[in-house]
CSV table of C-alpha atoms in Angstrom, one decimal:
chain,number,residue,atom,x,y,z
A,755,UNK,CA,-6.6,2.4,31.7
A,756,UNK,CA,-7.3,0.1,28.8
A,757,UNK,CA,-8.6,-2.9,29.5
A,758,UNK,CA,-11.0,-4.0,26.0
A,759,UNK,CA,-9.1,-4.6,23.1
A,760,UNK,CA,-11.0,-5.3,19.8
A,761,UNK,CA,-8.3,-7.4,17.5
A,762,UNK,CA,-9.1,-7.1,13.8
A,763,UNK,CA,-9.0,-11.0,13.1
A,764,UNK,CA,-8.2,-12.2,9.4
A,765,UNK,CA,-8.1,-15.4,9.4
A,766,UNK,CA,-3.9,-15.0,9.1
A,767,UNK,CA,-1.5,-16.4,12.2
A,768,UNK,CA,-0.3,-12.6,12.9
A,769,UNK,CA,-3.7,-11.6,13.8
A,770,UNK,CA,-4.7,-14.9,15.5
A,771,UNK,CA,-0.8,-14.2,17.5
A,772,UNK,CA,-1.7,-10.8,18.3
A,773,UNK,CA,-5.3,-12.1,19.9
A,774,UNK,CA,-3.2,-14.5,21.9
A,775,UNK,CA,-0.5,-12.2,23.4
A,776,UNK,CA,-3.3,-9.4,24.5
A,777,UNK,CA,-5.1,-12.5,26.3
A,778,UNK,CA,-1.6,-13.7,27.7
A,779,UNK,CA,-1.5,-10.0,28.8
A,780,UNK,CA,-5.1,-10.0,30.7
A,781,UNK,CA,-7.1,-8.0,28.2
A,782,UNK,CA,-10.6,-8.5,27.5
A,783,UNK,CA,-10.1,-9.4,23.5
A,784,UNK,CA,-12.8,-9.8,21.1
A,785,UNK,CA,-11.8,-10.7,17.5
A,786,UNK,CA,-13.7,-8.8,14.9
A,787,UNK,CA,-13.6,-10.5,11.2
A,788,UNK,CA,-14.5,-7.8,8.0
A,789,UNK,CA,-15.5,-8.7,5.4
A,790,UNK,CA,-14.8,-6.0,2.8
A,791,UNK,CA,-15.6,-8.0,-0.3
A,792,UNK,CA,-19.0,-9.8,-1.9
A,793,UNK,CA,-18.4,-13.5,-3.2
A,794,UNK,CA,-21.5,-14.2,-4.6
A,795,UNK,CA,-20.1,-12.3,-8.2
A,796,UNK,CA,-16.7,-14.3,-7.2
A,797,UNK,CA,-17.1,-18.1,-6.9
A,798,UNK,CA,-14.3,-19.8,-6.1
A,799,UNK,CA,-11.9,-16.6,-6.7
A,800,UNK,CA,-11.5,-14.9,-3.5
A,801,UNK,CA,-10.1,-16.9,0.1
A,802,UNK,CA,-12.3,-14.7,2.0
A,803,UNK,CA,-14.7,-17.6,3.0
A,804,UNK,CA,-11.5,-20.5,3.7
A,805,UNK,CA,-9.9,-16.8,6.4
A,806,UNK,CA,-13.4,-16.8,7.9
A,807,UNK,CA,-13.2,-20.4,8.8
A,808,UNK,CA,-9.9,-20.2,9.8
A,809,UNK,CA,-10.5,-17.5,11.7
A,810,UNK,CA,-13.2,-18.6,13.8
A,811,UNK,CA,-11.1,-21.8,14.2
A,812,UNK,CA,-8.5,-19.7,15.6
A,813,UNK,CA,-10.6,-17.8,17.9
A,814,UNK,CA,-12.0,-21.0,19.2
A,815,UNK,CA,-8.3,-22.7,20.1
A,816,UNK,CA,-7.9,-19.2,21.9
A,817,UNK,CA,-10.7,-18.6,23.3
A,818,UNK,CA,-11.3,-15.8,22.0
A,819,UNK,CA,-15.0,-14.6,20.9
A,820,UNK,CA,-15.4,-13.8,17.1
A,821,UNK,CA,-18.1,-11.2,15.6
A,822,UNK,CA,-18.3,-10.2,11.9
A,823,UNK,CA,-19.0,-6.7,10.3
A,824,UNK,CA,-19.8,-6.1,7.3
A,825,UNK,CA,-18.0,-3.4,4.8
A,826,UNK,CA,-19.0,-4.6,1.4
A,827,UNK,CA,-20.5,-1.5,0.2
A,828,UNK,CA,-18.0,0.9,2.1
A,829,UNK,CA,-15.2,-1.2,0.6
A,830,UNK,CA,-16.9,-0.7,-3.4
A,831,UNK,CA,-17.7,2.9,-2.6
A,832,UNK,CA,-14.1,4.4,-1.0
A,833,UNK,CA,-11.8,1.7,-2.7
A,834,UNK,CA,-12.7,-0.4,-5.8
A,835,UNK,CA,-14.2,2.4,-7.3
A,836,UNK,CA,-11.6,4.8,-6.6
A,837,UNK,CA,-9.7,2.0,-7.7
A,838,UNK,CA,-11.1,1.5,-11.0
A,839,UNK,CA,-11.5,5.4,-11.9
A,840,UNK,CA,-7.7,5.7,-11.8
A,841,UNK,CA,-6.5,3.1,-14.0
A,842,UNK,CA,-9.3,4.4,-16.1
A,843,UNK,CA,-7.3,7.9,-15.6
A,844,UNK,CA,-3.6,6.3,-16.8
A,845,UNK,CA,-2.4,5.7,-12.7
A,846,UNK,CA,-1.8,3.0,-10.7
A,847,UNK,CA,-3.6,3.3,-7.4
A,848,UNK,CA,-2.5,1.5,-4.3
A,849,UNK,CA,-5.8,-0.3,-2.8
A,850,UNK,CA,-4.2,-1.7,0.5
A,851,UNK,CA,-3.4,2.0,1.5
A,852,UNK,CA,-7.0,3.1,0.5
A,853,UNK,CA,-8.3,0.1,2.4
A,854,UNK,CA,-6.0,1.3,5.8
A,855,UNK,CA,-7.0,4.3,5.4
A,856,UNK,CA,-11.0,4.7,4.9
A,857,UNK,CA,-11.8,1.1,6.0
A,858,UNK,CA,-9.7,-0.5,8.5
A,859,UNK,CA,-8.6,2.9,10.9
A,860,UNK,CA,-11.4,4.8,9.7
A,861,UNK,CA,-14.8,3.0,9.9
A,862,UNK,CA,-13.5,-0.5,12.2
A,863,UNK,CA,-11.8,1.7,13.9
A,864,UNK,CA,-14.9,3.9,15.1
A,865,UNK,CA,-16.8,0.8,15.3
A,866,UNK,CA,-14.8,-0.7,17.7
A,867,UNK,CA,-14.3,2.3,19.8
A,868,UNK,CA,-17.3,4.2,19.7
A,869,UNK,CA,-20.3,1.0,19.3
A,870,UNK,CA,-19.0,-1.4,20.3
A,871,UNK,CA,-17.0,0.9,23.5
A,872,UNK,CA,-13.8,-1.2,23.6
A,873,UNK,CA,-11.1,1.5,24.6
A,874,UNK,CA,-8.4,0.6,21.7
A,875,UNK,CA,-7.8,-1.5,18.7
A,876,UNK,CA,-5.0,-4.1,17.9
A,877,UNK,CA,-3.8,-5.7,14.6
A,878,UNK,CA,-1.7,-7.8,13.3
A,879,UNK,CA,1.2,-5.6,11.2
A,880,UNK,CA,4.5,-5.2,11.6
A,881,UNK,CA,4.7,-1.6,13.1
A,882,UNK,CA,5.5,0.0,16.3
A,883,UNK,CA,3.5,2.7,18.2
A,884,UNK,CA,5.7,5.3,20.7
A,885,UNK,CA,3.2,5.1,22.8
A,886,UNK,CA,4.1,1.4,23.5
A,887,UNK,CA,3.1,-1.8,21.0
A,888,UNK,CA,0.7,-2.1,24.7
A,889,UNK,CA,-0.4,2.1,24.8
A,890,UNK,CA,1.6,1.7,27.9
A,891,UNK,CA,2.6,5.0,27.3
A,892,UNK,CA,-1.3,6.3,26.7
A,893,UNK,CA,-1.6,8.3,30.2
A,894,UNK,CA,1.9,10.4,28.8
A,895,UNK,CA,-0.8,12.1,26.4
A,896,UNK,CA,1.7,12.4,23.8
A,897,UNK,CA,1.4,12.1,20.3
A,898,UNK,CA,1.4,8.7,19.0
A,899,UNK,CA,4.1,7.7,16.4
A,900,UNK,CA,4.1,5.0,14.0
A,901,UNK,CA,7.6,3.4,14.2
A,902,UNK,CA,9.7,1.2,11.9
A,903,UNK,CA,9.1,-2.5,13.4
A,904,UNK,CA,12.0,-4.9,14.8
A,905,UNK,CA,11.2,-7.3,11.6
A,906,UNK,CA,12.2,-4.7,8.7
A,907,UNK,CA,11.6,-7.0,6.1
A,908,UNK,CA,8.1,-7.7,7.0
A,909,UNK,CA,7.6,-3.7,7.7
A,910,UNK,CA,4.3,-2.7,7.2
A,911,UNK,CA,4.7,0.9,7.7
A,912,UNK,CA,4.3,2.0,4.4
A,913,UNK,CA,0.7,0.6,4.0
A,914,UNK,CA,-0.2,2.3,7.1
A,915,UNK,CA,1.0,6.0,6.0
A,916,UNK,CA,-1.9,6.9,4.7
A,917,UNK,CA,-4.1,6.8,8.0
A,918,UNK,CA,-5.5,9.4,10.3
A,919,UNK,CA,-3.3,10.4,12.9
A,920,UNK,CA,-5.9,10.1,15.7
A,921,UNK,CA,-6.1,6.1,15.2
A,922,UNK,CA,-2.9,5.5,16.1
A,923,UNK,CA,-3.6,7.0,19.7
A,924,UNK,CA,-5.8,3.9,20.4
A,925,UNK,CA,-4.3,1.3,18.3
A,926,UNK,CA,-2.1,-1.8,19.7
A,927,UNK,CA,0.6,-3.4,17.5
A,928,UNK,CA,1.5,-6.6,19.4
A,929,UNK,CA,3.7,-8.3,17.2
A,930,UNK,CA,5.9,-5.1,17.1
A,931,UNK,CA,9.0,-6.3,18.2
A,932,UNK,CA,8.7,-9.8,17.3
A,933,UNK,CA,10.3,-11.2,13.8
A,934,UNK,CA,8.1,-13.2,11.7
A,935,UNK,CA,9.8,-16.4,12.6
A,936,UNK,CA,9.0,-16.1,16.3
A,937,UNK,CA,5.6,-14.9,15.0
A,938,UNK,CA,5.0,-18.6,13.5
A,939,UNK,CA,7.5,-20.4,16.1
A,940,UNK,CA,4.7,-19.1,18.9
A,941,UNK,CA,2.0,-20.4,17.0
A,942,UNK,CA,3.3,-23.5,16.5
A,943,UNK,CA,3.6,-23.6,20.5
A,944,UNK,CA,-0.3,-22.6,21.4
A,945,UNK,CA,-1.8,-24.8,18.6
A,946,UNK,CA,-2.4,-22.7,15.8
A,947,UNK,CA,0.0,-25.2,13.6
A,948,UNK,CA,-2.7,-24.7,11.0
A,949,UNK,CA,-2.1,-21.2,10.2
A,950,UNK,CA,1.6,-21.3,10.9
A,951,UNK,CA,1.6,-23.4,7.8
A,952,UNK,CA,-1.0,-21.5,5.8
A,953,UNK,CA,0.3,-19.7,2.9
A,954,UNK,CA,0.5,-16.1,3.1
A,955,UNK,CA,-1.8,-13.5,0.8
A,956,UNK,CA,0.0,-11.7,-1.6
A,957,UNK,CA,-1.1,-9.3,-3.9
A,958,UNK,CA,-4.2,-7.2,-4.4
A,959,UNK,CA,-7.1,-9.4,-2.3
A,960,UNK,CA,-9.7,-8.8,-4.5
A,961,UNK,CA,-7.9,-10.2,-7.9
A,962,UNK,CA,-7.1,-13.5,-6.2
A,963,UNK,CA,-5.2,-15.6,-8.0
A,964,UNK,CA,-6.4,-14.6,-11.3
A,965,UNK,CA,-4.4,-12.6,-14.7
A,966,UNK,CA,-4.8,-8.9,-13.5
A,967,UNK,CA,-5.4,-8.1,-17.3
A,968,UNK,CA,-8.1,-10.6,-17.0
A,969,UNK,CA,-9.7,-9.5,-13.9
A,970,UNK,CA,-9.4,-5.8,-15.1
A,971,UNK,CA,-11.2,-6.3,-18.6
A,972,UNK,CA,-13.9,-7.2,-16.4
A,973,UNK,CA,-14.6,-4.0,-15.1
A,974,UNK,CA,-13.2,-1.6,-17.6
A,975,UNK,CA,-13.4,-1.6,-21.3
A,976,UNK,CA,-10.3,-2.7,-23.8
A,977,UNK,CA,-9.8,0.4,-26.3
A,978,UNK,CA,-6.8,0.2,-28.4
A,979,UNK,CA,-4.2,2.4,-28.3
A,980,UNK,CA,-0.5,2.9,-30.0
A,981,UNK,CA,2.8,2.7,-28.3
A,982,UNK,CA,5.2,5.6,-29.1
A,983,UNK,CA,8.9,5.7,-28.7
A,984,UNK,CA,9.1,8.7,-26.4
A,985,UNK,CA,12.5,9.9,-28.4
A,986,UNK,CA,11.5,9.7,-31.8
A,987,UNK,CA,7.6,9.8,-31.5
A,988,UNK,CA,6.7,6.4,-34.2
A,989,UNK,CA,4.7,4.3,-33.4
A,990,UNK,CA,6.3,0.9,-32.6
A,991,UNK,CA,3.4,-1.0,-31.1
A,992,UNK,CA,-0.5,-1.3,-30.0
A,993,UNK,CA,-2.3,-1.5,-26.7
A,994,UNK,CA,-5.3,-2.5,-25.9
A,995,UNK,CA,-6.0,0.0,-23.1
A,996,UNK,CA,-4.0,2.0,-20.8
A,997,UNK,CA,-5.1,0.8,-17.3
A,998,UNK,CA,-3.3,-2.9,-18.9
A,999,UNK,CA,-0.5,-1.5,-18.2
A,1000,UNK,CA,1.6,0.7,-15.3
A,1001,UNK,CA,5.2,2.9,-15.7
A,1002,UNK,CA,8.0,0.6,-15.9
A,1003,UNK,CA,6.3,-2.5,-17.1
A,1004,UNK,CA,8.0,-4.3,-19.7
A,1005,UNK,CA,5.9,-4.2,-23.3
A,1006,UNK,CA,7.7,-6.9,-25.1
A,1007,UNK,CA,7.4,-5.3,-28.7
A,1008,UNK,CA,8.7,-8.1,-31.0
A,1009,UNK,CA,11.6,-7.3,-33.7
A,1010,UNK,CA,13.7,-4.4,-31.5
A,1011,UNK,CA,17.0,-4.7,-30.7
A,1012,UNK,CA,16.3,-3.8,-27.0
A,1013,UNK,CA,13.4,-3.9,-25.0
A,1014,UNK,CA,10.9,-1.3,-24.5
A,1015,UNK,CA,9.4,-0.3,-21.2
A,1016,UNK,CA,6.3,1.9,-20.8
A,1017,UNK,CA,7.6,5.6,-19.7
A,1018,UNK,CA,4.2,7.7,-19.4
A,1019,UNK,CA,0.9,7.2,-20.3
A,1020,UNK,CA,-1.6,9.6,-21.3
A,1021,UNK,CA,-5.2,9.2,-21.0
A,1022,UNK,CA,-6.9,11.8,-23.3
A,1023,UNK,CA,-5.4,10.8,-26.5
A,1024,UNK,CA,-5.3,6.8,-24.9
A,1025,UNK,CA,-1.8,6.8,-25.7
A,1026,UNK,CA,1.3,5.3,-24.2
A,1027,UNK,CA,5.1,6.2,-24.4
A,1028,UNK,CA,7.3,4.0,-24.1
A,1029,UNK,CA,11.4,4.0,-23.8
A,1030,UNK,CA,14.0,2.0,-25.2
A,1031,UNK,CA,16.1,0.5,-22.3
A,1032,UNK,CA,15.4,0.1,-18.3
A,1033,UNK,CA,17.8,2.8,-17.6
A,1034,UNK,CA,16.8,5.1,-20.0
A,1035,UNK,CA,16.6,8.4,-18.9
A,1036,UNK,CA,12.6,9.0,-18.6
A,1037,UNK,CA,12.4,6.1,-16.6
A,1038,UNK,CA,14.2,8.0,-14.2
A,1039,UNK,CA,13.6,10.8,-12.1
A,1040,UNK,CA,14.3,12.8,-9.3
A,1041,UNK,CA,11.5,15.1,-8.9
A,1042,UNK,CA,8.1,14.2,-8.0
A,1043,UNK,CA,5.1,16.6,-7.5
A,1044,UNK,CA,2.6,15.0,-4.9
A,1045,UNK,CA,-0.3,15.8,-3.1
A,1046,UNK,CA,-0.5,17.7,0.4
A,1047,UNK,CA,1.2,14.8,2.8
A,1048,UNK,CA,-1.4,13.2,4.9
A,1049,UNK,CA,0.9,13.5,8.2
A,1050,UNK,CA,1.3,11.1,11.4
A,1051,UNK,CA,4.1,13.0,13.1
A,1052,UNK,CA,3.0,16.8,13.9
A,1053,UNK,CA,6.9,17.8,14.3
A,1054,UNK,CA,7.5,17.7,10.9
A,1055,UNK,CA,4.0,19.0,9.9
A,1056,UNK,CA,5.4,22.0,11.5
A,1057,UNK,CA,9.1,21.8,10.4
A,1058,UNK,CA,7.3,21.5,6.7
A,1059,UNK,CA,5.3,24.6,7.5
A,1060,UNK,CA,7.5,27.2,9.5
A,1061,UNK,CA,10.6,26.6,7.2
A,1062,UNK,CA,9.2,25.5,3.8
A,1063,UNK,CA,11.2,22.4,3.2
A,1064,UNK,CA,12.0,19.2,5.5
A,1065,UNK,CA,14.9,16.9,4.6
A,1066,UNK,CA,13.8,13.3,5.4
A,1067,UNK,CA,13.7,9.3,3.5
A,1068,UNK,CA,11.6,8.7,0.8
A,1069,UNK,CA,10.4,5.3,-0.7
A,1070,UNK,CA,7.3,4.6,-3.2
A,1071,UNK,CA,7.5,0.9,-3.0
A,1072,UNK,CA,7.4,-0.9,0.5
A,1073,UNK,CA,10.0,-3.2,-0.7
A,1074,UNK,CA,12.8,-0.9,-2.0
A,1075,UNK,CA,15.2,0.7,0.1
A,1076,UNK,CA,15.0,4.5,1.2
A,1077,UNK,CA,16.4,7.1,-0.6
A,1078,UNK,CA,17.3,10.8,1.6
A,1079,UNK,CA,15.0,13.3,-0.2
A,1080,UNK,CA,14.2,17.0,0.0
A,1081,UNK,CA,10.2,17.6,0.6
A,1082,UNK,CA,8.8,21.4,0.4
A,1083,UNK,CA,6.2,23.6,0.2
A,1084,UNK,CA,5.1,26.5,-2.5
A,1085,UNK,CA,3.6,29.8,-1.7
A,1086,UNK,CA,0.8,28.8,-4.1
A,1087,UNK,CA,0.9,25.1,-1.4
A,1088,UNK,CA,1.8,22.9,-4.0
A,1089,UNK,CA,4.5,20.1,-2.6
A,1090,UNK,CA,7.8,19.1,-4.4
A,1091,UNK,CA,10.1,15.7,-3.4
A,1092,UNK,CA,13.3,16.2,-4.7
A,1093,UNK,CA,15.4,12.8,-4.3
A,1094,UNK,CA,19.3,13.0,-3.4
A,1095,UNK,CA,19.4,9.9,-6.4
A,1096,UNK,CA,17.2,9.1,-9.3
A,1097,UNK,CA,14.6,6.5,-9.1
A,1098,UNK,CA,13.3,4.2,-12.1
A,1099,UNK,CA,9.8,3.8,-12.6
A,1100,UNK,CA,8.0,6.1,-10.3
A,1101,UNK,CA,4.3,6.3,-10.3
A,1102,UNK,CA,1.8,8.6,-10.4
A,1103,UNK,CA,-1.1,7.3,-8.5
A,1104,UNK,CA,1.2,5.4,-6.4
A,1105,UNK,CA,2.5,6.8,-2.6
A,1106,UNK,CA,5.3,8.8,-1.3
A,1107,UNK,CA,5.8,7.7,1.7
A,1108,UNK,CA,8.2,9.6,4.0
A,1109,UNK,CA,10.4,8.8,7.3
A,1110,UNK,CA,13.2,9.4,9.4
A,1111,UNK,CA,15.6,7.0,11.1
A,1112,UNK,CA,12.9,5.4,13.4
A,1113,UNK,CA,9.0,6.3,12.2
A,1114,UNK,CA,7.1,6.6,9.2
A,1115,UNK,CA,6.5,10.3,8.7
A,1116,UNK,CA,3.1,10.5,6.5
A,1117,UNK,CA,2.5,10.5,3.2
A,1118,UNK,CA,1.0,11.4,-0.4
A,1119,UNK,CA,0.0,10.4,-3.6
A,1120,UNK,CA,1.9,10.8,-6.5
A,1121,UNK,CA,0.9,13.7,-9.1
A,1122,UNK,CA,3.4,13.5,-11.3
A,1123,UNK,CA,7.9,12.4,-11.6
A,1124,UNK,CA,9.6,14.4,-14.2
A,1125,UNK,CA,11.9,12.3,-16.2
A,1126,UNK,CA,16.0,13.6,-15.3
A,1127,UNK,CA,17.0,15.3,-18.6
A,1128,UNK,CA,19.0,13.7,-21.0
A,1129,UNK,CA,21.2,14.6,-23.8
A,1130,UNK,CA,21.1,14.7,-27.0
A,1131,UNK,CA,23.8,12.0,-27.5
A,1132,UNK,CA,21.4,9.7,-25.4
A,1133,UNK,CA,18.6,10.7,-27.2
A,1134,UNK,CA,20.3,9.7,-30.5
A,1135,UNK,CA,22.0,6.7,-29.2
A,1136,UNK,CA,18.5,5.5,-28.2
A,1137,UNK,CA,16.8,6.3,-31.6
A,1138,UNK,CA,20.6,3.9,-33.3
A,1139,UNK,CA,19.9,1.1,-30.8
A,1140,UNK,CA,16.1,0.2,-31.7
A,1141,UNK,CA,16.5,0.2,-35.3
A,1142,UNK,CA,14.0,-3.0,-36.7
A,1143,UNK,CA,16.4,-5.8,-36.7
């Protein structure tokens, strides 16, 4: 039976809610700030002192007691460099998944299980587990799913793909089958006003509110680079550096007729490709080669495996809706998504992240997306269309 719940406590209302509804339940909660990120470089540029206050303010008003733990170097070593290394490559990593993944269900989550010996963890996203949003359903000993929340629009899902399958046995999602309006409606009502009215965090935490172009020069050096028109191969531009700038992005090129958008970038020769149009046709594709899936639901591991190919719902931005998609295997175990419809923009270093009508499947990183092939009557009507006004 569980009966010690370590909350991971952020300083946010949906944590601080989620402490209050395990303690409304009769848990024994502790709240458990990390701190995954070193100020003293970062005066004044990161909120994580303001969420420690506010979270031992909250804890207080619940009566709830707060520790701290430290991840500062853990954070630099499996994230922020990783991080850095592949926009130094030409990808766009995804931080928050990394962060899921080797911080907060990897080493918190061990932490609070195995020295601290609480028996599960809760936090505050917007996700559902199968085994109840409670583990009421722990003693069944089945699998644990992760499962599309009742608040789809706050769904946090696709950040948590990436995880290892054995956390989600043990870990709590409280708010579940609230919508985040009730979330800050409650909070109003047990006397956390305070953060119902905070502003929420957006964006990468460690960037703050800065330009990312100026955060990034920090860290990695400008080298200048040309921008080619991927039909005709001249050079219509200059960069000044690859990781500035990630597939899709706008490049606002002065005297063209239409705008150009970067297509593909290519690290060796520190070049990047760019396309004339936001449709054009290698923004689009509808293959993608990815990594092997990192997989929360063993049924379609083993569809995947016995059969070769699994048809499920693919999305590689947690705000975009999901498109039905083809994933298989290789005999030489390389994986292949092919989507039912073409997608702009779609980035290697980024996640495919997979589901079916009710849970969040797994997922991988992006490899590579092969443009959809176009004709040569686009190719020529691109080449007319950009000629120097």
């Amino acid at each position: 039976m569980i009966r010690n719940v370590v909350v991971g406590v952020s300083g946010g209302v949906d944590s601080a809610v989620s402490a209050h509804l395990l303690a409304e339940r009769g848990f024994k909660v502790l709240g458990v700030f990390m701190r995954n990120w070193d100020e003293a470089d970062e005066v004044g540029r990161c909120s994580g002192e303001a969420d420690l206050k506010d979270a031992e303010w909250a804890c207080r008003q619940l009566g709830v007691e707060l520790r701290q733990v430290n991840y500062v170097r853990e954070y630099w070593t499996a994230v922020f460099s990783q991080f850095l290394d592949d926009y130094q490559l030409g990808l766009t990593p995804n931080p928050d998944i990394l962060c899921n993944r080797h911080i907060k269900f990897d080493l918190f989550h061990k932490h609070a299980l195995e020295n601290l010996g609480y028996d599960a963890v809760a936090t505050g996203h917007y996700a559902r587990n199968s085994l109840g949003n409670y583990l009421e359903g722990i003693a069944s000993n089945n699998d644990a799913r992760l499962l599309i929340p009742a608040d789809t629009f706050k769904d946090q899902t696709f950040f948590l793909a990436g995880i290892p399958r054995k956390a989600l046995q043990r870990t709590m999602f409280p708010l579940g089958d609230f919508q985040k309006s009730q979330v800050k409606d409650l909070a109003k009502k047990i006397g956390l006003q305070r953060l119902a009215k905070k502003k929420e965090s957006t964006g990468i935490c460690f960037v703050g509110k800065r330009n990312f172009k100026d955060f990034i020069q920090e860290y990695i050096t400008s080298k200048h680079g040309p921008f080619l028109d991927i039909d005709s191969g001249a050079v219509v531009g200059h960069h000044e550096g690859i990781h500035q700038w990630t597939v899709g992005q706008r490049c606002r090129l002065s005297s063209f007729l239409q705008p150009y958008f970067v297509a593909r970038k290519e690290a060796a020769s520190n070049t990047i490709y760019v396309a004339s149009g936001h449709n054009h046709p290698a923004l689009l594709s509808t293959h993608i080669d990815v990594d092997p899936p990192n997989w929360l639901c063993s049924k379609s591991q083993k569809i995947l495996s016995d059969t070769g190919s699994l048809r499920c719902r693919f999305r590689f931005q947690h705000t975009k809706p999901l498109v039905d998609c083809r994933l298989s295997i290789s005999p030489s175990n390389t994986f292949l998504v092919e989507l039912d419809a073409p997608l702009r923009a779609i980035t290697p270093g980024q996640y495919a992240v997979f589901y079916d009508d009710t849970a969040c499947l797994g997922s991988a990183r992006i490899l590579s997306a092969n443009p959809i092939k176009k004709t040569n009557a686009q190719t020529q009507q691109a080449q007319a269309a950009n000629l120097v006004s």
